[in-house]
């Protein structure tokens, strides 16, 4: 493959997928809102699937015959705010499966939920006016990347950015079926952790996952027109 073919492939595919552009949608629980948890989700994975098999011998030929599937638990990491909203959220979710006060086990259908994970593609655009917001300089980069783009205020970049272009789009979207937090990890504290943000690790178990309809990375007319305009004057 030569350089021109490589560039053509990248262009026709909408560019390379970036792992730091993602969104997780957690289920609402009674009295607890999950809407802000996406912003403080430091890391998550798109799920995989393994086809399990059994050896089947036909004469002297050994074949692996599919006999089922297996999915691995997903690990999530969250930044923790001083109000511990994320720990309270998962405390309440786990309580639906096992009540720490009564030591009763809940009904399966009451504690399994749907969780949606999306990988995003940043919209095309160019800046007309840009000014840095100095008060965001102290926020770690990993957390700033999760802050939303509020129109012309791009909190992730720490700037006011008036630009022409389109919003981010979902290029890979999966739904976890019958998910619930089987493990909420302990939180490490200590004098040697100065200038760091407290983190919480959570492990989600789920029955299966399925891909949902996502956006076409090259399907936005505004992006196509903008790309042509940039190419004309580039």
mmCIF file with all atom_site columns, C-alpha atoms in Angstrom:
data_model
loop_
_atom_site.group_PDB
_atom_site.id
_atom_site.type_symbol
_atom_site.label_atom_id
_atom_site.label_alt_id
_atom_site.label_comp_id
_atom_site.label_asym_id
_atom_site.label_entity_id
_atom_site.label_seq_id
_atom_site.pdbx_PDB_ins_code
_atom_site.Cartn_x
_atom_site.Cartn_y
_atom_site.Cartn_z
_atom_site.occupancy
_atom_site.B_iso_or_equiv
_atom_site.pdbx_formal_charge
_atom_site.auth_seq_id
_atom_site.auth_comp_id
_atom_site.auth_asym_id
_atom_site.auth_atom_id
_atom_site.pdbx_PDB_model_num
ATOM 1   C CA . UNK A 1 1   ? 0.000   0.000   0.000  1.00 0.00 ? 1   UNK A CA 1
ATOM 2   C CA . UNK A 1 2   ? 1.453   3.350   -1.027 1.00 0.00 ? 2   UNK A CA 1
ATOM 3   C CA . UNK A 1 3   ? 0.973   6.716   0.681  1.00 0.00 ? 3   UNK A CA 1
ATOM 4   C CA . UNK A 1 4   ? -1.883  7.822   -1.580 1.00 0.00 ? 4   UNK A CA 1
ATOM 5   C CA . UNK A 1 5   ? -3.780  4.569   -0.962 1.00 0.00 ? 5   UNK A CA 1
ATOM 6   C CA . UNK A 1 6   ? -3.260  4.957   2.773  1.00 0.00 ? 6   UNK A CA 1
ATOM 7   C CA . UNK A 1 7   ? -4.540  8.545   2.700  1.00 0.00 ? 7   UNK A CA 1
ATOM 8   C CA . UNK A 1 8   ? -7.527  7.472   0.619  1.00 0.00 ? 8   UNK A CA 1
ATOM 9   C CA . UNK A 1 9   ? -8.349  4.705   3.102  1.00 0.00 ? 9   UNK A CA 1
ATOM 10  C CA . UNK A 1 10  ? -8.138  7.119   6.053  1.00 0.00 ? 10  UNK A CA 1
ATOM 11  C CA . UNK A 1 11  ? -10.335 9.659   4.264  1.00 0.00 ? 11  UNK A CA 1
ATOM 12  C CA . UNK A 1 12  ? -12.990 7.170   3.122  1.00 0.00 ? 12  UNK A CA 1
ATOM 13  C CA . UNK A 1 13  ? -13.135 5.647   6.622  1.00 0.00 ? 13  UNK A CA 1
ATOM 14  C CA . UNK A 1 14  ? -13.619 8.964   8.414  1.00 0.00 ? 14  UNK A CA 1
ATOM 15  C CA . UNK A 1 15  ? -10.112 8.971   9.924  1.00 0.00 ? 15  UNK A CA 1
ATOM 16  C CA . UNK A 1 16  ? -8.755  6.976   12.845 1.00 0.00 ? 16  UNK A CA 1
ATOM 17  C CA . UNK A 1 17  ? -10.891 6.185   15.894 1.00 0.00 ? 17  UNK A CA 1
ATOM 18  C CA . UNK A 1 18  ? -9.601  7.906   19.034 1.00 0.00 ? 18  UNK A CA 1
ATOM 19  C CA . UNK A 1 19  ? -9.830  6.016   22.360 1.00 0.00 ? 19  UNK A CA 1
ATOM 20  C CA . UNK A 1 20  ? -10.252 9.170   24.479 1.00 0.00 ? 20  UNK A CA 1
ATOM 21  C CA . UNK A 1 21  ? -13.563 10.140  22.827 1.00 0.00 ? 21  UNK A CA 1
ATOM 22  C CA . UNK A 1 22  ? -16.314 8.077   24.455 1.00 0.00 ? 22  UNK A CA 1
ATOM 23  C CA . UNK A 1 23  ? -19.562 8.202   26.378 1.00 0.00 ? 23  UNK A CA 1
ATOM 24  C CA . UNK A 1 24  ? -21.104 5.857   28.916 1.00 0.00 ? 24  UNK A CA 1
ATOM 25  C CA . UNK A 1 25  ? -24.811 5.968   29.777 1.00 0.00 ? 25  UNK A CA 1
ATOM 26  C CA . UNK A 1 26  ? -25.642 4.391   33.133 1.00 0.00 ? 26  UNK A CA 1
ATOM 27  C CA . UNK A 1 27  ? -29.178 3.530   34.279 1.00 0.00 ? 27  UNK A CA 1
ATOM 28  C CA . UNK A 1 28  ? -31.193 5.871   36.518 1.00 0.00 ? 28  UNK A CA 1
ATOM 29  C CA . UNK A 1 29  ? -31.802 4.601   40.039 1.00 0.00 ? 29  UNK A CA 1
ATOM 30  C CA . UNK A 1 30  ? -34.394 5.752   42.544 1.00 0.00 ? 30  UNK A CA 1
ATOM 31  C CA . UNK A 1 31  ? -33.154 8.949   44.177 1.00 0.00 ? 31  UNK A CA 1
ATOM 32  C CA . UNK A 1 32  ? -29.775 8.869   42.368 1.00 0.00 ? 32  UNK A CA 1
ATOM 33  C CA . UNK A 1 33  ? -29.036 10.588  39.046 1.00 0.00 ? 33  UNK A CA 1
ATOM 34  C CA . UNK A 1 34  ? -26.316 9.094   36.806 1.00 0.00 ? 34  UNK A CA 1
ATOM 35  C CA . UNK A 1 35  ? -26.243 12.009  34.345 1.00 0.00 ? 35  UNK A CA 1
ATOM 36  C CA . UNK A 1 36  ? -22.971 13.457  35.684 1.00 0.00 ? 36  UNK A CA 1
ATOM 37  C CA . UNK A 1 37  ? -21.116 10.134  35.951 1.00 0.00 ? 37  UNK A CA 1
ATOM 38  C CA . UNK A 1 38  ? -20.205 10.136  32.257 1.00 0.00 ? 38  UNK A CA 1
ATOM 39  C CA . UNK A 1 39  ? -18.148 13.291  32.833 1.00 0.00 ? 39  UNK A CA 1
ATOM 40  C CA . UNK A 1 40  ? -16.048 11.702  35.573 1.00 0.00 ? 40  UNK A CA 1
ATOM 41  C CA . UNK A 1 41  ? -15.616 8.297   33.919 1.00 0.00 ? 41  UNK A CA 1
ATOM 42  C CA . UNK A 1 42  ? -11.843 8.075   33.439 1.00 0.00 ? 42  UNK A CA 1
ATOM 43  C CA . UNK A 1 43  ? -11.748 4.802   31.507 1.00 0.00 ? 43  UNK A CA 1
ATOM 44  C CA . UNK A 1 44  ? -13.982 2.055   30.157 1.00 0.00 ? 44  UNK A CA 1
ATOM 45  C CA . UNK A 1 45  ? -13.749 -0.649  27.471 1.00 0.00 ? 45  UNK A CA 1
ATOM 46  C CA . UNK A 1 46  ? -15.899 -1.685  24.556 1.00 0.00 ? 46  UNK A CA 1
ATOM 47  C CA . UNK A 1 47  ? -16.809 -5.333  25.244 1.00 0.00 ? 47  UNK A CA 1
ATOM 48  C CA . UNK A 1 48  ? -15.572 -8.348  23.327 1.00 0.00 ? 48  UNK A CA 1
ATOM 49  C CA . UNK A 1 49  ? -16.937 -11.855 22.943 1.00 0.00 ? 49  UNK A CA 1
ATOM 50  C CA . UNK A 1 50  ? -15.323 -15.286 22.863 1.00 0.00 ? 50  UNK A CA 1
ATOM 51  C CA . UNK A 1 51  ? -16.886 -18.243 21.050 1.00 0.00 ? 51  UNK A CA 1
ATOM 52  C CA . UNK A 1 52  ? -16.373 -21.267 23.274 1.00 0.00 ? 52  UNK A CA 1
ATOM 53  C CA . UNK A 1 53  ? -15.718 -24.610 21.618 1.00 0.00 ? 53  UNK A CA 1
ATOM 54  C CA . UNK A 1 54  ? -15.157 -28.312 22.200 1.00 0.00 ? 54  UNK A CA 1
ATOM 55  C CA . UNK A 1 55  ? -12.693 -30.582 20.449 1.00 0.00 ? 55  UNK A CA 1
ATOM 56  C CA . UNK A 1 56  ? -14.318 -33.024 18.025 1.00 0.00 ? 56  UNK A CA 1
ATOM 57  C CA . UNK A 1 57  ? -12.211 -35.769 16.505 1.00 0.00 ? 57  UNK A CA 1
ATOM 58  C CA . UNK A 1 58  ? -13.183 -37.075 13.053 1.00 0.00 ? 58  UNK A CA 1
ATOM 59  C CA . UNK A 1 59  ? -10.780 -39.841 12.178 1.00 0.00 ? 59  UNK A CA 1
ATOM 60  C CA . UNK A 1 60  ? -7.386  -38.228 12.674 1.00 0.00 ? 60  UNK A CA 1
ATOM 61  C CA . UNK A 1 61  ? -8.669  -34.672 12.128 1.00 0.00 ? 61  UNK A CA 1
ATOM 62  C CA . UNK A 1 62  ? -9.360  -32.566 15.200 1.00 0.00 ? 62  UNK A CA 1
ATOM 63  C CA . UNK A 1 63  ? -11.951 -29.826 14.831 1.00 0.00 ? 63  UNK A CA 1
ATOM 64  C CA . UNK A 1 64  ? -13.117 -27.180 17.269 1.00 0.00 ? 64  UNK A CA 1
ATOM 65  C CA . UNK A 1 65  ? -16.909 -27.108 17.290 1.00 0.00 ? 65  UNK A CA 1
ATOM 66  C CA . UNK A 1 66  ? -18.634 -24.002 18.637 1.00 0.00 ? 66  UNK A CA 1
ATOM 67  C CA . UNK A 1 67  ? -20.785 -24.725 21.683 1.00 0.00 ? 67  UNK A CA 1
ATOM 68  C CA . UNK A 1 68  ? -21.480 -21.328 23.234 1.00 0.00 ? 68  UNK A CA 1
ATOM 69  C CA . UNK A 1 69  ? -20.031 -17.929 24.039 1.00 0.00 ? 69  UNK A CA 1
ATOM 70  C CA . UNK A 1 70  ? -18.408 -16.072 26.910 1.00 0.00 ? 70  UNK A CA 1
ATOM 71  C CA . UNK A 1 71  ? -18.116 -12.372 27.733 1.00 0.00 ? 71  UNK A CA 1
ATOM 72  C CA . UNK A 1 72  ? -15.622 -10.920 30.203 1.00 0.00 ? 72  UNK A CA 1
ATOM 73  C CA . UNK A 1 73  ? -16.588 -8.455  32.922 1.00 0.00 ? 73  UNK A CA 1
ATOM 74  C CA . UNK A 1 74  ? -15.933 -4.793  32.146 1.00 0.00 ? 74  UNK A CA 1
ATOM 75  C CA . UNK A 1 75  ? -13.811 -2.534  34.352 1.00 0.00 ? 75  UNK A CA 1
ATOM 76  C CA . UNK A 1 76  ? -14.676 1.157   34.769 1.00 0.00 ? 76  UNK A CA 1
ATOM 77  C CA . UNK A 1 77  ? -12.652 3.812   36.572 1.00 0.00 ? 77  UNK A CA 1
ATOM 78  C CA . UNK A 1 78  ? -14.186 7.026   37.901 1.00 0.00 ? 78  UNK A CA 1
ATOM 79  C CA . UNK A 1 79  ? -12.775 10.228  39.342 1.00 0.00 ? 79  UNK A CA 1
ATOM 80  C CA . UNK A 1 80  ? -14.322 10.819  42.768 1.00 0.00 ? 80  UNK A CA 1
ATOM 81  C CA . UNK A 1 81  ? -15.768 14.196  43.769 1.00 0.00 ? 81  UNK A CA 1
ATOM 82  C CA . UNK A 1 82  ? -15.956 15.353  47.392 1.00 0.00 ? 82  UNK A CA 1
ATOM 83  C CA . UNK A 1 83  ? -19.660 14.521  47.548 1.00 0.00 ? 83  UNK A CA 1
ATOM 84  C CA . UNK A 1 84  ? -18.834 10.892  46.594 1.00 0.00 ? 84  UNK A CA 1
ATOM 85  C CA . UNK A 1 85  ? -21.776 10.832  44.196 1.00 0.00 ? 85  UNK A CA 1
ATOM 86  C CA . UNK A 1 86  ? -20.243 7.981   42.208 1.00 0.00 ? 86  UNK A CA 1
ATOM 87  C CA . UNK A 1 87  ? -19.666 5.772   45.262 1.00 0.00 ? 87  UNK A CA 1
ATOM 88  C CA . UNK A 1 88  ? -23.192 6.469   46.516 1.00 0.00 ? 88  UNK A CA 1
ATOM 89  C CA . UNK A 1 89  ? -24.580 5.575   43.089 1.00 0.00 ? 89  UNK A CA 1
ATOM 90  C CA . UNK A 1 90  ? -22.922 2.159   42.995 1.00 0.00 ? 90  UNK A CA 1
ATOM 91  C CA . UNK A 1 91  ? -23.730 1.571   46.669 1.00 0.00 ? 91  UNK A CA 1
ATOM 92  C CA . UNK A 1 92  ? -27.405 1.962   45.824 1.00 0.00 ? 92  UNK A CA 1
ATOM 93  C CA . UNK A 1 93  ? -27.121 -0.238  42.739 1.00 0.00 ? 93  UNK A CA 1
ATOM 94  C CA . UNK A 1 94  ? -25.397 -3.044  44.646 1.00 0.00 ? 94  UNK A CA 1
ATOM 95  C CA . UNK A 1 95  ? -27.997 -2.782  47.390 1.00 0.00 ? 95  UNK A CA 1
ATOM 96  C CA . UNK A 1 96  ? -30.618 -3.929  44.856 1.00 0.00 ? 96  UNK A CA 1
ATOM 97  C CA . UNK A 1 97  ? -28.715 -7.211  44.499 1.00 0.00 ? 97  UNK A CA 1
ATOM 98  C CA . UNK A 1 98  ? -27.667 -7.602  48.135 1.00 0.00 ? 98  UNK A CA 1
ATOM 99  C CA . UNK A 1 99  ? -29.133 -5.443  50.871 1.00 0.00 ? 99  UNK A CA 1
ATOM 100 C CA . UNK A 1 100 ? -26.365 -4.771  53.410 1.00 0.00 ? 100 UNK A CA 1
ATOM 101 C CA . UNK A 1 101 ? -28.909 -3.956  56.121 1.00 0.00 ? 101 UNK A CA 1
ATOM 102 C CA . UNK A 1 102 ? -31.239 -6.963  55.811 1.00 0.00 ? 102 UNK A CA 1
ATOM 103 C CA . UNK A 1 103 ? -28.780 -9.346  54.113 1.00 0.00 ? 103 UNK A CA 1
ATOM 104 C CA . UNK A 1 104 ? -31.464 -10.270 51.622 1.00 0.00 ? 104 UNK A CA 1
ATOM 105 C CA . UNK A 1 105 ? -30.799 -11.063 47.949 1.00 0.00 ? 105 UNK A CA 1
ATOM 106 C CA . UNK A 1 106 ? -32.861 -9.086  45.463 1.00 0.00 ? 106 UNK A CA 1
ATOM 107 C CA . UNK A 1 107 ? -34.766 -10.360 42.439 1.00 0.00 ? 107 UNK A CA 1
ATOM 108 C CA . UNK A 1 108 ? -32.614 -10.651 39.305 1.00 0.00 ? 108 UNK A CA 1
ATOM 109 C CA . UNK A 1 109 ? -34.898 -8.482  37.182 1.00 0.00 ? 109 UNK A CA 1
ATOM 110 C CA . UNK A 1 110 ? -34.743 -5.706  39.811 1.00 0.00 ? 110 UNK A CA 1
ATOM 111 C CA . UNK A 1 111 ? -30.964 -5.233  39.835 1.00 0.00 ? 111 UNK A CA 1
ATOM 112 C CA . UNK A 1 112 ? -29.884 -5.960  36.233 1.00 0.00 ? 112 UNK A CA 1
ATOM 113 C CA . UNK A 1 113 ? -29.880 -2.874  33.993 1.00 0.00 ? 113 UNK A CA 1
ATOM 114 C CA . UNK A 1 114 ? -28.910 -1.689  30.526 1.00 0.00 ? 114 UNK A CA 1
ATOM 115 C CA . UNK A 1 115 ? -25.622 0.197   30.107 1.00 0.00 ? 115 UNK A CA 1
ATOM 116 C CA . UNK A 1 116 ? -24.677 1.885   26.823 1.00 0.00 ? 116 UNK A CA 1
ATOM 117 C CA . UNK A 1 117 ? -21.105 2.616   25.719 1.00 0.00 ? 117 UNK A CA 1
ATOM 118 C CA . UNK A 1 118 ? -20.254 4.751   22.699 1.00 0.00 ? 118 UNK A CA 1
ATOM 119 C CA . UNK A 1 119 ? -17.044 5.642   20.923 1.00 0.00 ? 119 UNK A CA 1
ATOM 120 C CA . UNK A 1 120 ? -17.294 9.110   19.428 1.00 0.00 ? 120 UNK A CA 1
ATOM 121 C CA . UNK A 1 121 ? -15.860 10.933  16.452 1.00 0.00 ? 121 UNK A CA 1
ATOM 122 C CA . UNK A 1 122 ? -15.126 14.609  16.947 1.00 0.00 ? 122 UNK A CA 1
ATOM 123 C CA . UNK A 1 123 ? -16.954 16.805  14.456 1.00 0.00 ? 123 UNK A CA 1
ATOM 124 C CA . UNK A 1 124 ? -15.110 18.679  11.732 1.00 0.00 ? 124 UNK A CA 1
ATOM 125 C CA . UNK A 1 125 ? -14.617 22.386  12.213 1.00 0.00 ? 125 UNK A CA 1
ATOM 126 C CA . UNK A 1 126 ? -12.290 25.327  12.215 1.00 0.00 ? 126 UNK A CA 1
ATOM 127 C CA . UNK A 1 127 ? -11.963 28.113  14.721 1.00 0.00 ? 127 UNK A CA 1
ATOM 128 C CA . UNK A 1 128 ? -13.156 31.660  14.086 1.00 0.00 ? 128 UNK A CA 1
ATOM 129 C CA . UNK A 1 129 ? -12.229 32.968  17.553 1.00 0.00 ? 129 UNK A CA 1
ATOM 130 C CA . UNK A 1 130 ? -10.397 31.283  20.430 1.00 0.00 ? 130 UNK A CA 1
ATOM 131 C CA . UNK A 1 131 ? -9.477  32.362  23.960 1.00 0.00 ? 131 UNK A CA 1
ATOM 132 C CA . UNK A 1 132 ? -8.026  30.228  26.765 1.00 0.00 ? 132 UNK A CA 1
ATOM 133 C CA . UNK A 1 133 ? -9.889  29.836  30.079 1.00 0.00 ? 133 UNK A CA 1
ATOM 134 C CA . UNK A 1 134 ? -7.145  30.008  32.692 1.00 0.00 ? 134 UNK A CA 1
ATOM 135 C CA . UNK A 1 135 ? -9.252  28.765  35.617 1.00 0.00 ? 135 UNK A CA 1
ATOM 136 C CA . UNK A 1 136 ? -9.278  25.233  34.117 1.00 0.00 ? 136 UNK A CA 1
ATOM 137 C CA . UNK A 1 137 ? -5.486  24.898  34.044 1.00 0.00 ? 137 UNK A CA 1
ATOM 138 C CA . UNK A 1 138 ? -5.390  23.030  37.373 1.00 0.00 ? 138 UNK A CA 1
ATOM 139 C CA . UNK A 1 139 ? -7.700  20.218  36.222 1.00 0.00 ? 139 UNK A CA 1
ATOM 140 C CA . UNK A 1 140 ? -5.862  17.034  35.131 1.00 0.00 ? 140 UNK A CA 1
ATOM 141 C CA . UNK A 1 141 ? -5.911  16.324  31.394 1.00 0.00 ? 141 UNK A CA 1
ATOM 142 C CA . UNK A 1 142 ? -7.633  12.955  31.875 1.00 0.00 ? 142 UNK A CA 1
ATOM 143 C CA . UNK A 1 143 ? -10.562 14.696  33.573 1.00 0.00 ? 143 UNK A CA 1
ATOM 144 C CA . UNK A 1 144 ? -10.665 17.693  31.208 1.00 0.00 ? 144 UNK A CA 1
ATOM 145 C CA . UNK A 1 145 ? -11.107 15.319  28.272 1.00 0.00 ? 145 UNK A CA 1
ATOM 146 C CA . UNK A 1 146 ? -14.386 14.137  29.782 1.00 0.00 ? 146 UNK A CA 1
ATOM 147 C CA . UNK A 1 147 ? -15.837 17.655  30.142 1.00 0.00 ? 147 UNK A CA 1
ATOM 148 C CA . UNK A 1 148 ? -18.494 18.552  27.574 1.00 0.00 ? 148 UNK A CA 1
ATOM 149 C CA . UNK A 1 149 ? -18.233 20.878  24.610 1.00 0.00 ? 149 UNK A CA 1
ATOM 150 C CA . UNK A 1 150 ? -20.874 23.492  25.443 1.00 0.00 ? 150 UNK A CA 1
ATOM 151 C CA . UNK A 1 151 ? -21.230 25.035  22.044 1.00 0.00 ? 151 UNK A CA 1
ATOM 152 C CA . UNK A 1 152 ? -18.592 27.751  21.838 1.00 0.00 ? 152 UNK A CA 1
ATOM 153 C CA . UNK A 1 153 ? -17.227 26.901  25.323 1.00 0.00 ? 153 UNK A CA 1
ATOM 154 C CA . UNK A 1 154 ? -14.965 23.871  24.966 1.00 0.00 ? 154 UNK A CA 1
ATOM 155 C CA . UNK A 1 155 ? -14.255 22.798  28.547 1.00 0.00 ? 155 UNK A CA 1
ATOM 156 C CA . UNK A 1 156 ? -12.129 19.857  27.401 1.00 0.00 ? 156 UNK A CA 1
ATOM 157 C CA . UNK A 1 157 ? -9.661  22.249  25.769 1.00 0.00 ? 157 UNK A CA 1
ATOM 158 C CA . UNK A 1 158 ? -10.119 24.941  28.420 1.00 0.00 ? 158 UNK A CA 1
ATOM 159 C CA . UNK A 1 159 ? -11.086 27.641  25.953 1.00 0.00 ? 159 UNK A CA 1
ATOM 160 C CA . UNK A 1 160 ? -13.800 29.719  24.369 1.00 0.00 ? 160 UNK A CA 1
ATOM 161 C CA . UNK A 1 161 ? -13.849 28.517  20.785 1.00 0.00 ? 161 UNK A CA 1
ATOM 162 C CA . UNK A 1 162 ? -16.276 29.970  18.261 1.00 0.00 ? 162 UNK A CA 1
ATOM 163 C CA . UNK A 1 163 ? -16.062 27.626  15.295 1.00 0.00 ? 163 UNK A CA 1
ATOM 164 C CA . UNK A 1 164 ? -17.801 26.449  12.163 1.00 0.00 ? 164 UNK A CA 1
ATOM 165 C CA . UNK A 1 165 ? -18.508 22.735  11.988 1.00 0.00 ? 165 UNK A CA 1
ATOM 166 C CA . UNK A 1 166 ? -20.524 19.869  13.383 1.00 0.00 ? 166 UNK A CA 1
ATOM 167 C CA . UNK A 1 167 ? -20.966 18.062  16.700 1.00 0.00 ? 167 UNK A CA 1
ATOM 168 C CA . UNK A 1 168 ? -19.356 14.788  17.719 1.00 0.00 ? 168 UNK A CA 1
ATOM 169 C CA . UNK A 1 169 ? -21.023 11.621  16.430 1.00 0.00 ? 169 UNK A CA 1
ATOM 170 C CA . UNK A 1 170 ? -21.291 8.083   17.718 1.00 0.00 ? 170 UNK A CA 1
ATOM 171 C CA . UNK A 1 171 ? -19.338 5.681   15.462 1.00 0.00 ? 171 UNK A CA 1
ATOM 172 C CA . UNK A 1 172 ? -19.576 2.563   17.662 1.00 0.00 ? 172 UNK A CA 1
ATOM 173 C CA . UNK A 1 173 ? -22.414 1.995   20.110 1.00 0.00 ? 173 UNK A CA 1
ATOM 174 C CA . UNK A 1 174 ? -22.966 -1.138  22.176 1.00 0.00 ? 174 UNK A CA 1
ATOM 175 C CA . UNK A 1 175 ? -25.565 -2.051  24.778 1.00 0.00 ? 175 UNK A CA 1
ATOM 176 C CA . UNK A 1 176 ? -24.730 -4.237  27.766 1.00 0.00 ? 176 UNK A CA 1
ATOM 177 C CA . UNK A 1 177 ? -27.659 -6.542  28.556 1.00 0.00 ? 177 UNK A CA 1
ATOM 178 C CA . UNK A 1 178 ? -28.510 -7.421  32.169 1.00 0.00 ? 178 UNK A CA 1
ATOM 179 C CA . UNK A 1 179 ? -25.554 -5.562  33.646 1.00 0.00 ? 179 UNK A CA 1
ATOM 180 C CA . UNK A 1 180 ? -24.877 -4.915  37.324 1.00 0.00 ? 180 UNK A CA 1
ATOM 181 C CA . UNK A 1 181 ? -21.848 -4.046  39.478 1.00 0.00 ? 181 UNK A CA 1
ATOM 182 C CA . UNK A 1 182 ? -20.459 -7.242  40.972 1.00 0.00 ? 182 UNK A CA 1
ATOM 183 C CA . UNK A 1 183 ? -17.395 -5.470  42.390 1.00 0.00 ? 183 UNK A CA 1
ATOM 184 C CA . UNK A 1 184 ? -16.838 -1.968  43.746 1.00 0.00 ? 184 UNK A CA 1
ATOM 185 C CA . UNK A 1 185 ? -13.169 -1.733  44.591 1.00 0.00 ? 185 UNK A CA 1
ATOM 186 C CA . UNK A 1 186 ? -11.715 -0.250  47.741 1.00 0.00 ? 186 UNK A CA 1
ATOM 187 C CA . UNK A 1 187 ? -10.365 3.314   47.560 1.00 0.00 ? 187 UNK A CA 1
ATOM 188 C CA . UNK A 1 188 ? -6.724  3.820   48.417 1.00 0.00 ? 188 UNK A CA 1
ATOM 189 C CA . UNK A 1 189 ? -5.880  6.731   50.720 1.00 0.00 ? 189 UNK A CA 1
ATOM 190 C CA . UNK A 1 190 ? -2.462  7.779   51.956 1.00 0.00 ? 190 UNK A CA 1
ATOM 191 C CA . UNK A 1 191 ? 0.059   10.558  52.505 1.00 0.00 ? 191 UNK A CA 1
ATOM 192 C CA . UNK A 1 192 ? 2.011   9.502   49.408 1.00 0.00 ? 192 UNK A CA 1
ATOM 193 C CA . UNK A 1 193 ? -0.891  10.385  47.089 1.00 0.00 ? 193 UNK A CA 1
ATOM 194 C CA . UNK A 1 194 ? -0.528  14.165  47.130 1.00 0.00 ? 194 UNK A CA 1
ATOM 195 C CA . UNK A 1 195 ? -1.790  16.130  44.131 1.00 0.00 ? 195 UNK A CA 1
ATOM 196 C CA . UNK A 1 196 ? -3.783  13.176  42.786 1.00 0.00 ? 196 UNK A CA 1
ATOM 197 C CA . UNK A 1 197 ? -7.507  12.720  42.379 1.00 0.00 ? 197 UNK A CA 1
ATOM 198 C CA . UNK A 1 198 ? -9.229  9.890   44.228 1.00 0.00 ? 198 UNK A CA 1
ATOM 199 C CA . UNK A 1 199 ? -10.388 7.132   41.878 1.00 0.00 ? 199 UNK A CA 1
ATOM 200 C CA . UNK A 1 200 ? -12.988 4.385   42.147 1.00 0.00 ? 200 UNK A CA 1
ATOM 201 C CA . UNK A 1 201 ? -12.836 1.121   40.199 1.00 0.00 ? 201 UNK A CA 1
ATOM 202 C CA . UNK A 1 202 ? -16.013 -0.784  39.372 1.00 0.00 ? 202 UNK A CA 1
ATOM 203 C CA . UNK A 1 203 ? -16.524 -4.153  37.687 1.00 0.00 ? 203 UNK A CA 1
ATOM 204 C CA . UNK A 1 204 ? -19.694 -4.748  35.689 1.00 0.00 ? 204 UNK A CA 1
ATOM 205 C CA . UNK A 1 205 ? -20.939 -8.247  34.926 1.00 0.00 ? 205 UNK A CA 1
ATOM 206 C CA . UNK A 1 206 ? -23.503 -8.725  32.161 1.00 0.00 ? 206 UNK A CA 1
ATOM 207 C CA . UNK A 1 207 ? -25.287 -11.487 30.266 1.00 0.00 ? 207 UNK A CA 1
ATOM 208 C CA . UNK A 1 208 ? -24.424 -10.360 26.736 1.00 0.00 ? 208 UNK A CA 1
ATOM 209 C CA . UNK A 1 209 ? -24.011 -7.271  24.581 1.00 0.00 ? 209 UNK A CA 1
ATOM 210 C CA . UNK A 1 210 ? -25.303 -6.139  21.220 1.00 0.00 ? 210 UNK A CA 1
ATOM 211 C CA . UNK A 1 211 ? -24.226 -3.452  18.752 1.00 0.00 ? 211 UNK A CA 1
ATOM 212 C CA . UNK A 1 212 ? -26.711 -0.668  18.117 1.00 0.00 ? 212 UNK A CA 1
ATOM 213 C CA . UNK A 1 213 ? -27.124 1.660   15.168 1.00 0.00 ? 213 UNK A CA 1
ATOM 214 C CA . UNK A 1 214 ? -24.329 4.237   15.070 1.00 0.00 ? 214 UNK A CA 1
ATOM 215 C CA . UNK A 1 215 ? -23.653 7.280   12.915 1.00 0.00 ? 215 UNK A CA 1
ATOM 216 C CA . UNK A 1 216 ? -21.881 7.129   9.569  1.00 0.00 ? 216 UNK A CA 1
ATOM 217 C CA . UNK A 1 217 ? -18.459 8.786   10.070 1.00 0.00 ? 217 UNK A CA 1
ATOM 218 C CA . UNK A 1 218 ? -18.747 10.250  6.556  1.00 0.00 ? 218 UNK A CA 1
ATOM 219 C CA . UNK A 1 219 ? -22.493 10.776  6.580  1.00 0.00 ? 219 UNK A CA 1
ATOM 220 C CA . UNK A 1 220 ? -22.673 14.430  7.639  1.00 0.00 ? 220 UNK A CA 1
ATOM 221 C CA . UNK A 1 221 ? -23.304 16.813  4.751  1.00 0.00 ? 221 UNK A CA 1
ATOM 222 C CA . UNK A 1 222 ? -21.990 19.767  6.748  1.00 0.00 ? 222 UNK A CA 1
ATOM 223 C CA . UNK A 1 223 ? -18.692 18.007  7.279  1.00 0.00 ? 223 UNK A CA 1
ATOM 224 C CA . UNK A 1 224 ? -18.414 17.160  3.599  1.00 0.00 ? 224 UNK A CA 1
ATOM 225 C CA . UNK A 1 225 ? -19.053 20.756  2.565  1.00 0.00 ? 225 UNK A CA 1
ATOM 226 C CA . UNK A 1 226 ? -16.647 22.067  5.178  1.00 0.00 ? 226 UNK A CA 1
ATOM 227 C CA . UNK A 1 227 ? -13.981 19.593  4.064  1.00 0.00 ? 227 UNK A CA 1
ATOM 228 C CA . UNK A 1 228 ? -14.372 20.741  0.480  1.00 0.00 ? 228 UNK A CA 1
ATOM 229 C CA . UNK A 1 229 ? -14.170 24.367  1.525  1.00 0.00 ? 229 UNK A CA 1
ATOM 230 C CA . UNK A 1 230 ? -10.989 23.774  3.498  1.00 0.00 ? 230 UNK A CA 1
ATOM 231 C CA . UNK A 1 231 ? -9.509  21.828  0.609  1.00 0.00 ? 231 UNK A CA 1
ATOM 232 C CA . UNK A 1 232 ? -10.311 24.628  -1.818 1.00 0.00 ? 232 UNK A CA 1
ATOM 233 C CA . UNK A 1 233 ? -8.500  27.262  0.196  1.00 0.00 ? 233 UNK A CA 1
ATOM 234 C CA . UNK A 1 234 ? -5.864  24.919  1.711  1.00 0.00 ? 234 UNK A CA 1
#
